[in-house]
Coordinates of N, CA and C in Angstrom, one line a residue:
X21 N -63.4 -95.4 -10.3 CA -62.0 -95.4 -10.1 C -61.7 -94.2 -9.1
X22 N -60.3 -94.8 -8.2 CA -60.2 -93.4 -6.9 C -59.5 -92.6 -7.9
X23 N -59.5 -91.0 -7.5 CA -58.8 -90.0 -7.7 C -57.4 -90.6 -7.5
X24 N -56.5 -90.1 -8.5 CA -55.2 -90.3 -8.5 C -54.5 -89.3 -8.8
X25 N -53.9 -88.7 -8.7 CA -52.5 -87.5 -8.4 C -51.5 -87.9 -9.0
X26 N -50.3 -87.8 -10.0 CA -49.8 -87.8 -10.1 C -48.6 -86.8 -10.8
X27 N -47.1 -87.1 -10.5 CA -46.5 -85.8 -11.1 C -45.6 -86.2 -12.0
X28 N -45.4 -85.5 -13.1 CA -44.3 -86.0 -13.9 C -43.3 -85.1 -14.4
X29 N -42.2 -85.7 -14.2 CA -41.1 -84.9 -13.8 C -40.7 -84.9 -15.7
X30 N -39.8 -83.7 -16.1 CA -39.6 -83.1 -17.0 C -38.4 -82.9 -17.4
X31 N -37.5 -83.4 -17.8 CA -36.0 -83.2 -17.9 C -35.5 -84.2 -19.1
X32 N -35.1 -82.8 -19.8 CA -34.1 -83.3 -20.9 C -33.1 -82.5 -21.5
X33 N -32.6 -82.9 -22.1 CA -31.1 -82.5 -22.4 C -31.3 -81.2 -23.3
X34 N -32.1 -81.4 -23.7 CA -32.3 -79.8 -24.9 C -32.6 -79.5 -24.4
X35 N -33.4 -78.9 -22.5 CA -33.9 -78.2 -22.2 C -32.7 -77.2 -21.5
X36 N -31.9 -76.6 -22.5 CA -30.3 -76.0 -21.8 C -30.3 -74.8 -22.5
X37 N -29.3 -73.5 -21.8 CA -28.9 -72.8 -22.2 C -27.5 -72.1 -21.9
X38 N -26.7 -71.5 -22.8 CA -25.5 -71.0 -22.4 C -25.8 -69.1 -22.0
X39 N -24.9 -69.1 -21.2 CA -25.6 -67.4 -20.6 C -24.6 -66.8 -19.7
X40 N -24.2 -66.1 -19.9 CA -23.4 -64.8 -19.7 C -24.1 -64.0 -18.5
X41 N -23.3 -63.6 -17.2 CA -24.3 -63.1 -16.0 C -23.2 -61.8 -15.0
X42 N -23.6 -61.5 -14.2 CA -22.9 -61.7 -12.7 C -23.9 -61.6 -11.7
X43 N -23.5 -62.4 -10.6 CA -24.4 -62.4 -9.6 C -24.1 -61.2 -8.8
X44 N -25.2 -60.1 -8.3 CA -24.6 -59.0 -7.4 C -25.2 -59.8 -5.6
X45 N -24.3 -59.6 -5.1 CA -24.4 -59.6 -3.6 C -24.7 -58.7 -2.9
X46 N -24.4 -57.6 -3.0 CA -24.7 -56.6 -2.2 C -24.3 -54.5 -3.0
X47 N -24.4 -53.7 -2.0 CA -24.5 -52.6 -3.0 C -23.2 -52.4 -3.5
X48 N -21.9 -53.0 -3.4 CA -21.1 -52.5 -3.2 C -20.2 -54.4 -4.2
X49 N -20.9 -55.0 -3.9 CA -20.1 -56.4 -3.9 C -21.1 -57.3 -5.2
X50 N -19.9 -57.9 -6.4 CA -20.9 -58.5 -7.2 C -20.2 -59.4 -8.4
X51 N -20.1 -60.4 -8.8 CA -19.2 -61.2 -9.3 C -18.7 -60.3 -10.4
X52 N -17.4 -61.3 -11.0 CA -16.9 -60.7 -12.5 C -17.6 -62.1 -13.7
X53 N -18.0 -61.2 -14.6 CA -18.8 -61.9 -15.2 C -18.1 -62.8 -16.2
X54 N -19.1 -64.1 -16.1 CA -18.9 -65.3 -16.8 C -19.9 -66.0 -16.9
X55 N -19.7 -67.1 -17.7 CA -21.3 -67.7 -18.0 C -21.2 -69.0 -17.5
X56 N -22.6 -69.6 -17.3 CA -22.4 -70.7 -17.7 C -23.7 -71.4 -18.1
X57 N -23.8 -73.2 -18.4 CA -24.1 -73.6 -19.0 C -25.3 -74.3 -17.9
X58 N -26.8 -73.4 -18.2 CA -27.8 -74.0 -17.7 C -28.7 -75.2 -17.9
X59 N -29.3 -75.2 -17.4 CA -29.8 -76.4 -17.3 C -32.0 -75.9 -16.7
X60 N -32.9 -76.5 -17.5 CA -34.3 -76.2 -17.0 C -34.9 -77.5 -16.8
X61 N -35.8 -77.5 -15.8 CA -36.3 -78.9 -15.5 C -37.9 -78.4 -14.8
X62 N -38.6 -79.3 -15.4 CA -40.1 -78.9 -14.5 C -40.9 -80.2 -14.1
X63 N -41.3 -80.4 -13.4 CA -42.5 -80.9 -12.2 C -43.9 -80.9 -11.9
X64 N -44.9 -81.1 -13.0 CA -46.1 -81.0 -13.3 C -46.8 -82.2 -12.3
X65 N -47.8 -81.5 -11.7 CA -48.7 -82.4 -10.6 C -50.0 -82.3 -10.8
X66 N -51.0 -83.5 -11.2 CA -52.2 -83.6 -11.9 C -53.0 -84.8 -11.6
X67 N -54.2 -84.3 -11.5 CA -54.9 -85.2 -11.9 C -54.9 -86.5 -12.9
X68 N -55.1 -87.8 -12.9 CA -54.8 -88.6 -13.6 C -56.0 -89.0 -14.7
X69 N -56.4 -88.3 -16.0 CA -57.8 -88.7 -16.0 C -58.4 -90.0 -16.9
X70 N -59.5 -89.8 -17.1 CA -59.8 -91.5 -17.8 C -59.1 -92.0 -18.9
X71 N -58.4 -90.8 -19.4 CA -57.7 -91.5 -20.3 C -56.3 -92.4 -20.1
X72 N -56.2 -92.1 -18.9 CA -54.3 -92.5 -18.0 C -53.7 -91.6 -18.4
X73 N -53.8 -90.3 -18.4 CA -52.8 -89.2 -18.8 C -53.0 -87.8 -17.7
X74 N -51.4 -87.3 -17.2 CA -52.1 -86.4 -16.5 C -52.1 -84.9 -17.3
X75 N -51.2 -84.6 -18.3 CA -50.8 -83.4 -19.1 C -50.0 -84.1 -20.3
X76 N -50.4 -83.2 -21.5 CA -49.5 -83.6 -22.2 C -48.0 -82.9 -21.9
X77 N -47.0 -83.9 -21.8 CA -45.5 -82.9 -21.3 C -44.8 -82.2 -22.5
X78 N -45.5 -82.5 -23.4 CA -44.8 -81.7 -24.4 C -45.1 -80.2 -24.7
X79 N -45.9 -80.2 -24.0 CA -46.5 -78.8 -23.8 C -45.8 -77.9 -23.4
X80 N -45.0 -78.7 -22.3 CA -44.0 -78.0 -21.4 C -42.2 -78.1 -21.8
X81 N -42.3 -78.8 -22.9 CA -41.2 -79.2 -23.1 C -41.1 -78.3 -24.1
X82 N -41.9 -78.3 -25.2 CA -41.7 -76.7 -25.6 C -41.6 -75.5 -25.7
X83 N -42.5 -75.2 -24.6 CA -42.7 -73.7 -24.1 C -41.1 -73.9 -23.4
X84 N -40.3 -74.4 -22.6 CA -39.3 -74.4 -22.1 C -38.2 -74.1 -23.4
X85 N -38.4 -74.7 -24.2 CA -37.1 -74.5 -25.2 C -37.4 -73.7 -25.8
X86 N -38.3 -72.8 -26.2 CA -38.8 -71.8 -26.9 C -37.8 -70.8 -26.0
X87 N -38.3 -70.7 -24.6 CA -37.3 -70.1 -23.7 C -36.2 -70.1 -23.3
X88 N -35.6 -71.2 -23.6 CA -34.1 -71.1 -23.3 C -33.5 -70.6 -24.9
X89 N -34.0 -70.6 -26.1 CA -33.7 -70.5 -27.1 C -33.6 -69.2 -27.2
X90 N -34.2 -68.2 -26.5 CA -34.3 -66.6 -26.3 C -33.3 -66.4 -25.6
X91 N -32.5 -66.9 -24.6 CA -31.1 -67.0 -23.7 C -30.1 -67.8 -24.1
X92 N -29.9 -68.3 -25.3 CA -29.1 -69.2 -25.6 C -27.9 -68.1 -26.1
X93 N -26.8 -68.2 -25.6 CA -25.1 -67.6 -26.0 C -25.8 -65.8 -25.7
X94 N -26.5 -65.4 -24.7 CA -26.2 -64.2 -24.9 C -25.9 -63.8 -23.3
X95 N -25.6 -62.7 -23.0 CA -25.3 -61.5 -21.6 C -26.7 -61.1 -20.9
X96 N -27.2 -61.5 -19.9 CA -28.2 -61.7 -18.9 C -28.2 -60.6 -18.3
X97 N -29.0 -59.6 -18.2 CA -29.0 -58.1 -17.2 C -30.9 -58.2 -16.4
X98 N -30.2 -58.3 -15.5 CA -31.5 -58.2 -14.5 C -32.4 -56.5 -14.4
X99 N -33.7 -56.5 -15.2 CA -34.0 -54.9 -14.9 C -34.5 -54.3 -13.9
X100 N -34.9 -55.0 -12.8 CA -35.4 -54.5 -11.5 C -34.4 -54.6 -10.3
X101 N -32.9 -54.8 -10.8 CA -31.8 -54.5 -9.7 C -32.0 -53.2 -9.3
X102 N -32.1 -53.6 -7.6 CA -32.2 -52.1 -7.5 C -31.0 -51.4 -6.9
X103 N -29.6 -52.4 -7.2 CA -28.4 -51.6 -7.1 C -27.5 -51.4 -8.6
X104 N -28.3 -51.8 -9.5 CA -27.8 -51.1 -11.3 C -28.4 -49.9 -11.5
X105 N -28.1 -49.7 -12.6 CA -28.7 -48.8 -13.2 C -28.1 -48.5 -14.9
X106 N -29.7 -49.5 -15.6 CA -28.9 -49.8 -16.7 C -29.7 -48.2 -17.7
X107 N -29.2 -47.9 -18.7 CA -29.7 -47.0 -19.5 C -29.4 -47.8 -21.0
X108 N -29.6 -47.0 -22.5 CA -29.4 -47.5 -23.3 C -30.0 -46.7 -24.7
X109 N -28.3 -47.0 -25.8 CA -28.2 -45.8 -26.7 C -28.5 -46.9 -27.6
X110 N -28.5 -46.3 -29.0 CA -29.2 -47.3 -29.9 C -28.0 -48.9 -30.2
X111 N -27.3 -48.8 -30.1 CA -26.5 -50.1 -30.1 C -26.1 -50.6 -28.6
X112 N -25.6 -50.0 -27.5 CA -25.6 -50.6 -26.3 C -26.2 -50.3 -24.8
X113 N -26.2 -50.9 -23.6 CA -26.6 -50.8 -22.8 C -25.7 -50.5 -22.1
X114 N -25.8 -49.3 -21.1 CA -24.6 -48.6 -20.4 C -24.9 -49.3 -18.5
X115 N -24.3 -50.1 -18.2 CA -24.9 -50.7 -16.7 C -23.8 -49.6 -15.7
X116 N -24.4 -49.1 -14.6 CA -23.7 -48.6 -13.7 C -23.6 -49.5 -12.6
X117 N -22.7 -50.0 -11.8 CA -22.6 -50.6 -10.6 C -21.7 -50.3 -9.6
X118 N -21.8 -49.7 -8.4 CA -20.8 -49.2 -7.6 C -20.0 -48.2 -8.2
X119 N -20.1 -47.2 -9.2 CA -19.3 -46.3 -9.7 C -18.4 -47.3 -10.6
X120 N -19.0 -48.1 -11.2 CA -18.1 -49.0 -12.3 C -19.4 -48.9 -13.3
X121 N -18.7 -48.4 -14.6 CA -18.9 -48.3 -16.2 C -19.3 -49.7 -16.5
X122 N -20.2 -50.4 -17.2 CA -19.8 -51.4 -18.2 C -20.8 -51.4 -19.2
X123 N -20.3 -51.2 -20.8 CA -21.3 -51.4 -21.9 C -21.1 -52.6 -22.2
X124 N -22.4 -53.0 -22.8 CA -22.5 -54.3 -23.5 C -23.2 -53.8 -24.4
X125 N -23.2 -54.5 -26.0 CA -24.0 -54.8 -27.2 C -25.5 -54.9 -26.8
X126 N -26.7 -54.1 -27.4 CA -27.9 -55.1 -27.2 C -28.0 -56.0 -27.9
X127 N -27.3 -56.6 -29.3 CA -27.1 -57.6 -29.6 C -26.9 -58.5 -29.3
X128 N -26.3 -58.7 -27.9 CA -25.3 -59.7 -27.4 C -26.2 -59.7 -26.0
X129 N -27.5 -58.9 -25.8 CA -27.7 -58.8 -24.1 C -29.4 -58.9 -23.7
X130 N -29.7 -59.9 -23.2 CA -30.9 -59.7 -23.2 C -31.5 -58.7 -21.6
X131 N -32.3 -58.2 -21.5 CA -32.5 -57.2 -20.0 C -33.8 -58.2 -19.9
X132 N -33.9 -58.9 -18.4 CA -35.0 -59.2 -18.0 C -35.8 -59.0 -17.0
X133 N -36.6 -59.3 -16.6 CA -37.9 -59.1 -15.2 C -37.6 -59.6 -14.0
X134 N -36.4 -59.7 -14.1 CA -35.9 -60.0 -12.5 C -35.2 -59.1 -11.6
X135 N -34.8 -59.1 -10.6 CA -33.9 -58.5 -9.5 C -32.2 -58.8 -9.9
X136 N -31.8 -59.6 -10.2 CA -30.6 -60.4 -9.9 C -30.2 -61.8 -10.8
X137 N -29.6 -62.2 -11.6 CA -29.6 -63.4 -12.6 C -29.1 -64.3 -11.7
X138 N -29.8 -64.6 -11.0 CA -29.6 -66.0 -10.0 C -30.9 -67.1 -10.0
X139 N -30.2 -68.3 -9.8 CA -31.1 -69.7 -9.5 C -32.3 -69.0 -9.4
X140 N -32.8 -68.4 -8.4 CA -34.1 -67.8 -7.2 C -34.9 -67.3 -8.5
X141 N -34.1 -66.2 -9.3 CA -34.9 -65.2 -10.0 C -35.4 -65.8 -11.6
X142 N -34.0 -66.8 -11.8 CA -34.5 -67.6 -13.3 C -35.9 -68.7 -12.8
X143 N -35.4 -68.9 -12.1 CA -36.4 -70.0 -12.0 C -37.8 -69.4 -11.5
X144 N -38.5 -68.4 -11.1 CA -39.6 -67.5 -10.7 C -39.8 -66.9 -12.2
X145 N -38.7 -66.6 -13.2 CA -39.1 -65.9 -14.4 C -39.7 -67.0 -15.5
X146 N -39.1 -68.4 -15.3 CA -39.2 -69.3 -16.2 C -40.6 -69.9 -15.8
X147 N -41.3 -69.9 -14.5 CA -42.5 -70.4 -14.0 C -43.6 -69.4 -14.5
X148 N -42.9 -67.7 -14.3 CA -44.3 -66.9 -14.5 C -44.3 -67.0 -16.3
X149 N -43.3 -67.2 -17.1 CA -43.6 -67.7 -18.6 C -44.6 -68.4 -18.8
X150 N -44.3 -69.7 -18.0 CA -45.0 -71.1 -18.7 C -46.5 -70.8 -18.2
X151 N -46.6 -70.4 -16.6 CA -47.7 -70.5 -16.8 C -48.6 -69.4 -17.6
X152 N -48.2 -68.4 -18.2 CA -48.7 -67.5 -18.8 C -49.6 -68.1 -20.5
X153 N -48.7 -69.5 -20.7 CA -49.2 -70.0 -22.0 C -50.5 -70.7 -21.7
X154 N -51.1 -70.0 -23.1 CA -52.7 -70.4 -22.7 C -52.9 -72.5 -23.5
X155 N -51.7 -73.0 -23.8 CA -51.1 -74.6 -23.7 C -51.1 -75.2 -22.4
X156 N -50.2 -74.2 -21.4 CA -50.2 -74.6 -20.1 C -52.0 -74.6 -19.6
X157 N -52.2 -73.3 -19.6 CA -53.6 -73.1 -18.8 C -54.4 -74.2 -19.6
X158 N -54.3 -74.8 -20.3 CA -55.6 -75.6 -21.1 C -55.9 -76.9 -19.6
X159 N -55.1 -77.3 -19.5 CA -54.7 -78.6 -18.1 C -55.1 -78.2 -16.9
X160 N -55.8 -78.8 -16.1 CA -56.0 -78.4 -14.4 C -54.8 -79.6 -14.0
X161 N -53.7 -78.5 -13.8 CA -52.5 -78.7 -13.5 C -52.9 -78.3 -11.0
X162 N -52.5 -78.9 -10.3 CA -52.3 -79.0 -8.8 C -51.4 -78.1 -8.8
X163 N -50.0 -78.5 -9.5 CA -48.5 -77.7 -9.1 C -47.9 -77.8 -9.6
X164 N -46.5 -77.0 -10.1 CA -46.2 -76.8 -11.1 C -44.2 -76.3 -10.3
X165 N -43.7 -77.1 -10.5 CA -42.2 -76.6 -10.1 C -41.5 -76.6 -11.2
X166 N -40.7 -75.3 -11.0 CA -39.7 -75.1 -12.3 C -38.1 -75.0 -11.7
X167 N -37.6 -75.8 -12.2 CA -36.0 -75.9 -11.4 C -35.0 -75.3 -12.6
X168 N -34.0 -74.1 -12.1 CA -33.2 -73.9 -12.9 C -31.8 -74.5 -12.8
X169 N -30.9 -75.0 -13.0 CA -29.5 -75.4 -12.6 C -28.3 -74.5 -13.4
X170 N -27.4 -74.6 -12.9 CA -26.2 -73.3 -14.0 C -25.1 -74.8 -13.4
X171 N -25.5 -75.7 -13.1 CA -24.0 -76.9 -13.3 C -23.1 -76.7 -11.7
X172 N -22.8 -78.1 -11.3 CA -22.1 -78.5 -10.2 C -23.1 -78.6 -9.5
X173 N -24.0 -79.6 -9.5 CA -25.1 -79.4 -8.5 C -25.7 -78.4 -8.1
X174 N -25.7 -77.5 -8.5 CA -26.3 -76.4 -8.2 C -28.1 -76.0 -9.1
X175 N -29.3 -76.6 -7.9 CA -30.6 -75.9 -8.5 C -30.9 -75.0 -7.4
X176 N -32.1 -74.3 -8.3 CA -33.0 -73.0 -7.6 C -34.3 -73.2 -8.2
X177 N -35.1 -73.3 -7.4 CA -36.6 -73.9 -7.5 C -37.6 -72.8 -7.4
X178 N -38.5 -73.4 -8.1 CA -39.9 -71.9 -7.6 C -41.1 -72.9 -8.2
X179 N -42.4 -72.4 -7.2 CA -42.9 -73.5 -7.1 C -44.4 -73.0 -7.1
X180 N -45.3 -73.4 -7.9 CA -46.9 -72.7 -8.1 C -48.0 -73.9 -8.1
X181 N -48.7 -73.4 -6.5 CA -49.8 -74.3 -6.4 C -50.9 -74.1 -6.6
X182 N -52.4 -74.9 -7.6 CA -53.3 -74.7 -7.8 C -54.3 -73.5 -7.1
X183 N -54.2 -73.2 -5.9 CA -54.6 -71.9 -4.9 C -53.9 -70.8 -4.9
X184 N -53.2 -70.9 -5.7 CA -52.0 -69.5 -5.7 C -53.0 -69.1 -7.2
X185 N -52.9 -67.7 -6.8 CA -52.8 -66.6 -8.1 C -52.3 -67.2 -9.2
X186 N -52.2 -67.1 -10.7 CA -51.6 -67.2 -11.5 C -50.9 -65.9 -11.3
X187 N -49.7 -65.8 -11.8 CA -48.9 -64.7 -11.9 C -49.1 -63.7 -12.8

């Protein structure tokens, strides 16, 4: 039998989350915060093997909701902005931006490994997760796209191919 490639695309409705943000644009310029209602979707590209199967998708369908389930109804702070500067006392997190104050709850706030809570950076944080699960690694997966959406047409893609580093 020839080699066959194939990719199977990943989208469902549970794969969502609600999330609290602002996008910063510049050192000076940066939304007023509001959330909204995301959306995760992924792109697995594989080998087809004797069994007719390229991955199991569920693999990925849960590692995905495991993660959105960590982001579900909370306030999104990016920790490698390098125009914040977040600090933090035992109940809240103090963000500085342009000489503007704002505390939030750590309750209410998760701090993550990105620059910026945008399409670009969710979707780069949601790819270096999955592939980090040793579920994912079990598959000789080709490529691997992780699409974030926050609603109105709006995705942001990040994309890992078999010759790339793991992250």
């Amino acid at each position: 039998m020839t080699r066959q490639l194939t990719t199977i695309e990943v989208f469902e409705e549970k794969l969502c989350f609600s999330a609290a943000h602002f996008t910063i644009f510049s050192p000076t310029e940066r939304e007023r915060l509001h959330g909204h209602n995301y959306r995760v979707a992924a792109s697995v590209t594989a080998e087809v093997t004797d069994l007719g199967i390229t991955v199991n998708y569920d693999i990925y369908v849960n590692k995905i909701m495991e993660l959105c389930r960590q982001f579900d109804l909370h306030l999104l702070l990016p920790r490698h902005s390098p125009v914040l500067k977040i600090t933090e006392t035992e109940l809240n997190y103090h963000v500085v931006f342009n000489h503007e104050v704002m505390q939030f709850l750590k309750n209410d706030t998760i701090v993550i490994d990105v620059r910026n809570i945008t399409l670009e950076e969710l979707s780069r944080w949601f790819l270096e997760q999955i592939l980090q699960d040793k579920n994912v690694q079990s598959f000789p997966i080709k490529e691997l796209v992780i699409k974030v959406s926050n609603g109105g047409g709006h995705w942001g893609s990040t994309t890992w191919q078999a010759d790339y580093p793991l992250p």
